[in-house]
Every structure is written in structure tokens, then in C-alpha cells.
Coordinates of C-alpha atoms and ligand atoms in Angstrom, one line a residue:
X666 CA 0.0 0.0 0.0
X667 CA 1.4 3.4 -0.9
X668 CA -0.6 6.4 0.3
X669 CA -0.1 9.8 -1.4
X670 CA -0.8 12.6 1.1
X671 CA 1.1 15.5 -0.6
X672 CA -1.6 17.1 -2.7
X673 CA -0.5 20.6 -1.6
X674 CA 2.8 20.0 -3.5
X675 CA 1.0 18.6 -6.5
X676 CA -1.9 16.4 -7.5
X677 CA -2.3 13.5 -10.0
X678 CA -3.8 14.4 -13.4
X679 CA -7.5 13.7 -13.5
X680 CA -8.3 11.0 -16.1
X681 CA -11.0 13.2 -17.5
X682 CA -8.5 16.1 -17.9
X683 CA -6.1 13.8 -19.6
X684 CA -8.7 12.6 -22.0
X685 CA -9.7 16.2 -22.8
X686 CA -6.1 17.0 -23.5
X687 CA -5.2 14.1 -25.8
X688 CA -6.6 15.5 -29.1
X689 CA -4.6 18.7 -28.7
X690 CA -1.3 16.8 -28.6
X691 CA -2.0 15.1 -31.9
X692 CA -4.9 16.0 -34.3
X693 CA -5.5 19.5 -33.2
X694 CA -2.0 20.9 -33.2
X695 CA -2.6 24.3 -34.9
X696 CA -1.2 27.5 -33.5
X697 CA -4.2 29.5 -32.0
X698 CA -2.8 32.6 -33.7
X699 CA -3.0 31.1 -37.2
X700 CA -5.9 32.1 -39.5
X701 CA -6.3 28.7 -41.1
X702 CA -8.7 26.0 -40.0
X703 CA -6.2 24.0 -37.8
X704 CA -5.3 27.2 -36.1
X705 CA -8.9 28.2 -35.6
X706 CA -9.7 24.9 -34.0
X707 CA -7.0 25.5 -31.4
X708 CA -8.3 29.1 -30.9
X709 CA -11.8 27.7 -30.3
X710 CA -10.6 25.3 -27.7
X711 CA -8.7 28.1 -26.0
X712 CA -11.8 30.3 -25.9
X713 CA -13.9 27.4 -24.5
X714 CA -11.3 26.8 -21.8
X715 CA -11.1 30.5 -21.0
X716 CA -14.9 30.6 -20.5
X717 CA -14.9 27.5 -18.3
X718 CA -12.2 28.9 -16.1
X719 CA -13.9 32.3 -15.9
X720 CA -17.2 30.7 -14.9
X721 CA -15.6 28.7 -12.1
X722 CA -14.6 31.9 -10.3
X723 CA -17.5 34.1 -11.5
X724 CA -15.4 36.2 -13.8
X725 CA -15.8 37.4 -17.4
X726 CA -13.6 35.4 -19.9
X727 CA -11.8 38.6 -20.9
X728 CA -10.5 38.8 -17.3
X729 CA -8.7 35.5 -17.5
X730 CA -5.0 35.4 -18.6
X731 CA -3.4 32.0 -19.0
X732 CA 0.1 31.7 -17.5
X733 CA 2.8 29.1 -17.1
X734 CA 1.6 28.3 -13.5
X735 CA 0.9 29.8 -10.2
X736 CA 4.3 31.4 -9.6
X737 CA 4.1 33.3 -12.9
X738 CA 0.6 34.5 -12.1
X739 CA 1.8 35.7 -8.7
X740 CA 4.8 37.5 -10.2
X741 CA 2.7 39.2 -12.9
X742 CA 0.0 40.3 -10.4
X743 CA 2.4 41.8 -7.9
X744 CA 4.6 43.5 -10.6
X745 CA 1.5 44.9 -12.2
X746 CA 0.2 46.3 -8.9
X747 CA 3.6 47.8 -8.2
X748 CA 3.9 49.4 -11.6
X749 CA 0.4 50.9 -11.4
X750 CA 1.2 52.2 -7.9
X751 CA 4.6 53.7 -8.9
X752 CA 2.9 55.7 -11.7
X753 CA 0.8 57.4 -9.0
X754 CA 3.8 57.8 -6.7
X755 CA 2.6 54.9 -4.4
X756 CA 5.4 52.6 -3.4
X757 CA 4.1 50.7 -0.4
X758 CA 2.8 47.1 -0.5
X759 CA 1.1 45.1 2.3
X760 CA 1.4 41.3 2.5
X761 CA 1.9 38.6 5.1
X762 CA 4.9 36.8 6.5
X763 CA 3.5 33.4 5.5
X764 CA 3.0 33.8 1.7
X765 CA 4.4 31.4 -0.8
X766 CA 7.9 32.2 -2.0
X767 CA 6.6 33.2 -5.4
X768 CA 5.1 36.2 -3.6
X769 CA 7.8 36.8 -1.0
X770 CA 10.6 36.7 -3.5
X771 CA 8.8 39.0 -5.9
X772 CA 8.3 41.4 -3.0
X773 CA 12.1 41.2 -2.2
X774 CA 12.8 42.2 -5.7
X775 CA 10.5 45.2 -5.4
X776 CA 12.1 46.2 -2.1
X777 CA 15.4 46.4 -3.9
X778 CA 13.7 48.7 -6.4
X779 CA 12.7 51.1 -3.7
X780 CA 9.3 49.8 -2.6
X781 CA 8.5 49.5 1.1
X782 CA 7.0 46.2 2.1
X783 CA 4.9 45.6 5.2
X784 CA 4.7 41.9 6.0
X785 CA 1.9 41.3 8.5
X786 CA 2.4 38.8 11.3
X787 CA 0.0 35.9 11.3
X788 CA -2.0 35.1 14.4
X789 CA -1.2 31.9 16.2
X790 CA -4.2 30.2 14.6
X791 CA -2.7 30.8 11.1
X792 CA -5.0 33.6 10.1
X793 CA -4.6 37.3 9.4
X794 CA -7.6 39.5 9.9
X795 CA -9.1 42.3 7.8
X796 CA -8.4 44.7 10.8
X797 CA -4.7 43.8 10.5
X798 CA -4.8 44.7 6.9
X799 CA -6.8 47.9 7.4
X800 CA -4.3 49.1 10.0
X801 CA -1.3 48.5 7.6
X802 CA -2.9 50.4 4.7
X803 CA -1.4 53.9 4.2
X804 CA -2.0 56.8 1.7
X805 CA 0.9 55.5 -0.4
X806 CA -0.2 51.8 -0.4
X807 CA -0.2 50.5 -4.0
X808 CA -1.2 46.9 -3.4
X809 CA -2.4 44.4 -0.8
X810 CA -1.5 40.8 -1.5
X811 CA -2.8 38.1 0.9
X812 CA -3.0 34.4 0.1
X813 CA -6.4 32.7 0.1
X814 CA -5.3 29.4 1.7
X815 CA -1.9 28.8 3.2
X816 CA -0.1 26.0 1.4
X817 CA 1.7 24.6 4.5
X818 CA -1.0 24.6 7.1
X819 CA -4.2 24.9 5.1
X820 CA -5.8 27.8 6.9
X821 CA -8.3 30.0 5.0
X822 CA -7.9 33.7 5.2
X823 CA -10.9 36.1 5.4
X824 CA -10.5 37.2 1.7
X825 CA -14.0 38.7 1.4
X826 CA -13.4 40.9 4.4
X827 CA -10.0 41.9 3.3
X828 CA -11.4 42.6 -0.2
X829 CA -14.0 44.8 1.3
X830 CA -11.4 46.8 3.2
X831 CA -9.3 47.3 0.1
X832 CA -12.2 48.3 -2.1
X833 CA -13.3 50.8 0.5
X834 CA -9.8 52.3 0.8
X835 CA -9.3 52.2 -3.0
X836 CA -6.3 49.9 -2.8
X837 CA -5.7 47.1 -5.4
X838 CA -6.1 43.6 -3.9
X839 CA -4.4 40.4 -5.1
X840 CA -4.8 37.0 -3.7
X841 CA -2.7 33.9 -4.3
X842 CA -5.6 31.4 -4.5
X843 CA -3.5 28.5 -5.7
X844 CA -4.5 26.3 -2.8
X845 CA -8.1 27.6 -2.9
X846 CA -9.4 27.3 -6.4
X847 CA -11.0 23.9 -7.0
X848 CA -11.0 23.2 -3.2
X849 CA -13.3 25.9 -1.8
X850 CA -15.9 28.2 -3.5
X851 CA -14.2 31.2 -5.1
X852 CA -16.2 34.1 -6.4
X853 CA -14.1 37.1 -7.4
X854 CA -17.0 39.5 -7.5
X855 CA -18.4 38.6 -4.1
X856 CA -14.9 38.7 -2.6
X857 CA -14.0 42.1 -4.1
X858 CA -10.7 40.7 -5.5
X859 CA -8.9 42.6 -8.2
X860 CA -6.4 39.9 -9.1
X861 CA -6.2 36.2 -8.3
X862 CA -3.7 33.5 -9.1
X863 CA -4.3 29.8 -9.7
X864 CA -2.4 26.7 -10.8
X865 CA -3.9 23.7 -12.6
X866 CA -1.7 21.1 -11.0
X867 CA -3.1 21.8 -7.5
X868 CA -6.6 20.7 -8.6
X869 CA -5.7 17.6 -10.8
X870 CA -4.9 19.6 -13.9
X871 CA -1.5 19.4 -15.7
X872 CA 1.7 21.1 -14.4
X873 CA 3.1 24.2 -15.9
X874 CA -0.2 26.0 -16.6
X875 CA -2.1 28.4 -14.5
X876 CA -4.1 31.6 -14.8
X877 CA -4.2 35.1 -13.5
X878 CA -7.6 36.7 -13.1
X879 CA -7.4 40.5 -13.5
X880 CA -10.6 42.5 -13.1
X881 CA -11.6 44.6 -16.1
X882 CA -9.7 47.9 -16.0
X883 CA -6.7 46.5 -14.0
X884 CA -3.7 47.1 -16.2
X885 CA -1.2 44.2 -16.3
X886 CA 2.5 44.4 -17.1
X887 CA 4.2 41.6 -19.0
X888 CA 6.4 39.1 -17.4
X889 CA 7.0 37.4 -20.8
X890 CA 7.3 39.8 -23.7
X891 CA 6.3 38.5 -27.1
X892 CA 3.4 38.3 -29.4
X893 CA -0.2 39.4 -29.0
X894 CA -1.3 36.2 -27.1
X895 CA -3.4 36.7 -24.0
X896 CA -4.6 40.2 -25.1
X897 CA -0.9 41.1 -25.4
X898 CA -0.2 40.5 -21.7
X899 CA 1.6 37.2 -22.0
X900 CA 3.7 36.4 -25.1
X901 CA 4.3 32.9 -26.3
X902 CA 2.3 30.3 -28.2
X903 CA -0.4 29.1 -25.9
X904 CA -0.1 25.7 -24.3
X905 CA -3.4 24.5 -25.6
X906 CA -3.3 20.9 -24.2
X907 CA -2.4 22.3 -20.8
X908 CA -5.0 25.0 -20.9
X909 CA -7.7 22.5 -22.0
X910 CA -6.6 20.1 -19.3
X911 CA -6.8 22.9 -16.7
X912 CA -10.3 23.8 -17.7
X913 CA -11.5 20.2 -17.6
X914 CA -10.0 19.6 -14.2
X915 CA -11.4 22.8 -12.8
X916 CA -14.9 22.1 -14.1
X917 CA -14.7 18.6 -12.5
X918 CA -13.4 19.9 -9.2
X919 CA -16.1 22.5 -9.0
X920 CA -18.9 20.1 -9.9
X921 CA -17.8 17.6 -7.2
X922 CA -16.8 20.2 -4.5
X923 CA -19.8 19.8 -2.2
X924 CA -19.7 16.0 -2.1
X925 CA -15.9 15.8 -1.9
X926 CA -15.6 18.4 0.9
X927 CA -17.9 16.5 3.2
X928 CA -16.1 13.3 2.6
X929 CA -12.6 14.8 2.9
X930 CA -13.5 16.8 6.0
X931 CA -14.6 13.6 7.8
X932 CA -11.3 11.9 6.9
X933 CA -9.4 15.0 8.1
X934 CA -11.2 15.0 11.5
X935 CA -10.5 11.3 12.0
X936 CA -6.8 12.0 11.2
X937 CA -6.6 15.0 13.6
X938 CA -8.2 12.9 16.4
X939 CA -5.8 10.1 15.7
X940 CA -2.6 12.1 15.5
X941 CA -3.3 14.3 18.5
X942 CA -3.2 11.2 20.6
X943 CA 0.6 11.4 20.2
X944 CA 2.0 13.0 23.4
X945 CA 3.5 16.5 22.9
X946 CA 1.9 17.0 19.5
X947 CA 0.0 19.9 18.1
X948 CA -2.2 20.8 15.1
X949 CA -0.9 24.0 13.4
X950 CA -3.5 26.5 12.4
X951 CA -7.2 26.9 13.3
X952 CA -9.1 23.6 13.5
X953 CA -12.1 24.9 11.6
X954 CA -10.9 27.7 9.3
X955 CA -9.1 25.4 6.9
X956 CA -9.5 23.7 3.6
X957 CA -10.9 20.2 3.9
X958 CA -7.8 18.2 3.2
X959 CA -4.7 20.0 4.5
X960 CA -3.3 19.5 8.0
X961 CA 0.0 20.3 9.6
X962 CA 1.3 18.9 12.9
X963 CA 4.3 19.5 15.1
X964 CA 5.8 16.7 17.2
X965 CA 8.2 17.8 19.8
X966 CA 11.8 16.4 19.9
X967 CA 12.1 15.1 16.4
X968 CA 13.3 16.3 12.9
X969 CA 10.7 16.6 10.2
X970 CA 13.1 15.3 7.5
X971 CA 13.8 12.0 9.2
X972 CA 10.0 11.6 9.8
X973 CA 9.4 12.0 6.1
X974 CA 12.0 9.5 5.1
X975 CA 10.7 6.9 7.5
X976 CA 7.1 7.5 6.5
X977 CA 8.1 7.1 2.8
X978 CA 9.7 3.8 3.7
X979 CA 6.3 2.8 5.1
X980 CA 4.5 3.8 2.0
X981 CA 3.3 7.3 2.9
X982 CA 4.1 10.4 0.9
X983 CA 4.0 13.5 3.1
X984 CA 5.8 16.7 3.4
X985 CA 7.4 18.9 6.1
X986 CA 5.7 21.9 4.6
X987 CA 6.7 23.8 1.5
X988 CA 8.3 21.8 -1.3
X989 CA 10.6 24.8 -1.7
X990 CA 12.1 24.4 1.8
X991 CA 12.6 20.7 1.6
X992 CA 16.2 19.9 1.5
X993 CA 17.1 22.9 3.6
X994 CA 17.5 22.6 7.4
X995 CA 15.9 26.0 8.1
X996 CA 12.5 25.7 9.8
X997 CA 9.5 26.7 7.8
X998 CA 9.0 30.4 7.4
X999 CA 5.2 29.7 7.8
X1000 CA 5.5 28.1 11.2
X1001 CA 7.9 30.8 12.4
X1002 CA 5.3 33.4 11.2
X1003 CA 2.8 31.7 13.5
X1004 CA 5.2 32.4 16.3
X1005 CA 6.3 28.8 16.9
X1006 CA 9.8 28.5 18.3
X1007 CA 12.5 27.0 16.1
X1008 CA 12.8 23.8 18.2
X1009 CA 9.2 23.0 17.5
X1010 CA 9.0 24.3 13.9
X1011 CA 11.6 21.7 13.0
X1012 CA 9.4 18.7 13.7
X1013 CA 6.5 19.5 11.4
X1014 CA 4.5 17.2 9.2
X1015 CA 2.1 18.3 6.5
X1016 CA -0.5 15.8 5.2
X1017 CA -2.6 17.0 2.3
X1018 CA -5.2 14.9 0.4
X1019 CA -8.6 15.0 -1.3
X1020 CA -11.4 12.7 -2.3
X1021 CA -8.9 10.2 -3.8
X1022 CA -7.8 9.4 -0.2
X1023 CA -9.4 6.2 1.2
X1024 CA -10.4 5.4 4.7
X1025 CA -7.7 2.7 4.7
X1026 CA -5.2 5.2 3.7
X1027 CA -6.0 7.5 6.6
X1028 CA -6.0 4.4 8.9
X1029 CA -2.5 3.5 7.6
X1030 CA -1.3 7.1 8.4
X1031 CA -2.9 7.0 11.9
X1032 CA -1.1 3.7 12.6
X1033 CA 2.3 4.6 11.1
X1034 CA 2.9 8.2 12.3
X1035 CA 2.9 7.4 16.1
X1036 CA 5.2 4.4 15.6
X1037 CA 7.7 6.5 13.6
X1038 CA 7.5 9.4 16.0
X1039 CA 8.2 7.1 19.0
X1040 CA 11.1 5.4 17.1
X1041 CA 12.7 8.8 16.4
X1042 CA 12.1 10.1 19.9
X1043 CA 13.9 7.0 21.3
X1044 CA 17.0 8.0 19.4
X1045 CA 16.7 11.7 19.9
X1046 CA 19.0 13.4 22.4
X1047 CA 16.7 16.4 22.5
X1048 CA 13.8 14.2 23.5
X1049 CA 15.9 12.6 26.2
X1050 CA 16.6 16.0 27.7
X1051 CA 12.9 16.8 27.6
X1052 CA 11.9 13.6 29.2
X1053 CA 14.5 13.9 32.0
X1054 CA 13.3 17.4 32.7
X1055 CA 16.5 19.1 31.7
X1056 CA 14.7 21.3 29.2
X1057 CA 11.0 22.2 29.6
X1058 CA 8.4 20.8 27.1
X1059 CA 7.1 23.5 24.8
X1060 CA 4.1 21.5 23.6
Ligands
PLP760 C1 2.0 25.7 -5.5 C2 1.8 27.1 -5.1 C3 2.3 28.1 -5.9 C4 3.1 27.9 -7.1 O1 2.4 27.4 -8.2 P1 3.3 26.7 -9.4 O2 2.2 26.3 -10.4 O3 4.0 25.5 -8.8 O4 4.2 27.7 -9.9 C5 2.0 29.4 -5.5 N1 1.3 29.7 -4.4 C6 0.8 28.7 -3.6 C7 0.0 29.0 -2.4 C8 1.1 27.3 -4.0 O5 0.6 26.4 -3.2

């Protein structure tokens, strides 16, 4: 038995999306910019996909720009907000300390160009509030960018309330919704969002394709210069198979969302109950304000990396948090943003899954994690000191 519980890193391709993509690798290979019949068949598929993606988030198709993934959409949204602000003499941006690196590193780049960045601290429950955002907004604030769902701990941010604050104050609002789209309902109009990023491979679409929603009237700057594709905002021949696959996967995810959420939430609750039986363990982030299938735990006295390797050997694919930090020994910036001490942030475990997870899979995790944690603690000098009372327990 091998249990895949790392959907927040990437998901499998849905068979229906694969089937929808197949003709566009072979028979329908035209360039969507070409005027001939093969080109026009590709252009029609592109238009249908754009309408499908727009409908899933309650946008107009003219507001959807396909990109090469979530990171590119984040980069383009933030650079666009910054460029628009700079033209009006506004060079302040508000974000949070627990964003994805696609956001944080773009903000670092802007800082070097003279922008001032306010990174909001996150409350211990893994949520920032609209009041936090409201307090940080200034006269010269060009952009607010706050993620919809945190990719390491799964908490949902109050995007509608933050959107309302931004709209009232006349500040542009972007949300990295890569972990939200296809998992929770997303309505860009109701949420007062100006720009929103998504990535197909986080909802069973193909890798390397995503989209940026930009509300009508929000001017985008190019990250990729080139031809007139994507209304001139993203050069390069469109990845038609990828875009078609993204639309098919999103349509399927939205259609099944209600049913899947109930099932996945029940599995998640069972998992939380099971793993919190481990002494000196904690669930990171609010228990309720979270997507159905992402949980993150800390186990005192152990290293996340060793835990992952031993779980893999037992047939469980999990993560210590962000795929981007795996391989580095630095604790997760997300857990540190929650205010967790370094010692605890090291021993984290993220499990992320959706309706493909079975009850047997969850049972296997609930059986295996406590065994592996005990095994690692037996060998851990840190745990030994904790148990002998030489250092106090933090959890
Ligand atoms: C995965 C992810 C990204 C990056 O998306 P890619 O398609 O891998 O570039 C950005 N933000 C969040 C929250 C993510 O989970």
C-alpha cells in the first residue's frame, strides 16, 4: 500500500482532464494565432477553456489570462500592482509573512527597487484579519496581496473581508488562490478581488499551466514579452493541451466540490483525532478555518526530515511543509510566522489529500505516524533531555 498525502505539493492528473487534452497533442496541433482551419480549431478550444475557467470563479472570460503556472501568475499580479502604484507615486505594499515564495521573493525584488513592504504577522491560529490589513494600509499603499489558503498549514484567510477593506480604501487587492481554487468556493466579484492567481496542478490539472484573473480595468505588465497572445499580456504560443486540461480539471473539481468536501473533512477530522493522541503534538492552524484536506502537525523532539523518510519507507508520501524548503534545514517560514519557536517548527508534518484518499489510507497514516514518532524520539538526544526534565516541554 502506498498512500499519497502530498496534494499541496502537486496532485495527480485527472483521467477526464487527460482525455480532454489528448486531441490537442496530436490531431488539433494548430497555433491558435493562425488564421487557417487547424489554427482556428485551437483558438476555439482556447476560448472554451477561458470561458470555463472564468465561470468557475464568476469572472468574465476577458478577465482570465493563462500563464505558465501559479508562480508566474503571482509574479505578474504583484509586478502589475507595483507598476500601477509607482505611476501614481505609491510605493508601499502590504502582504503577510507566510506567503508562498513566489510572492515573498517578488516582494524582495521590489524592495530592492525602492518599494516599502509591510509583512503582516500571522495570528497563532494561522489567520490574518481584515483589521490587521486595514491598520497597515497607508496613503501610499499600492497593493495588498494576501494568500487565500496557506499551502503549508491549510488555513483559510478572510479574503472577502480583506477585499471589502481594500475596495473601500481604494487599494488594489491580489490573492494567491493556488490552494483555494478547486477546493473551496471562489467568487471574485463577491470577494472584491482585483487579481487572483491559480495553478492547474493543484486541482488535478497538468503542471506548468495556471491563470491570472485581473478585473476589467486593472492594467497588467508583461512578465513574458512576445506576441499578442493573452490580449498582449503574456507572449508565447499558448499551451493548448495544458489549458484545455486545466479547464476540464477545474470544471470537474467545482462540480464535485460539495460532495468531496464533506467526505474529505470527515477523513481529516479522523486524522486529527488520531494524531493528536501522540503526546506532545499539536495541530498547526485553526481547526475549523481550513480547507478540507490539508493539516500540519508538530511533534516535539524530532526532525521533520527523518520523519518524512521513514514515512516514505512505510508507504506514505507526506511533506514537512513547502516543497521549496525541503532539503534545507531551516525551519519553515510559515511556522515561524505563526510564532512557533525554532525547536518545534523543525518537527513538522504536512498531510494533504482530497477525495482520492481512502479510509484505509487514513488508517494507515494513523497507525504509522505514532510508531515512527516514538522510534525517532527514542534515538533523539533532544527528546531525552525533555523527558529527563533538563529542558521544559514546549508543547
Ligand atoms: C504551488 C503554489 C504556488 C506555485 O504554483 P506553481 O504552479 O507551482 O508555480 C504558489 N502559491 C501557492 C500557495 C502554492 O501552493
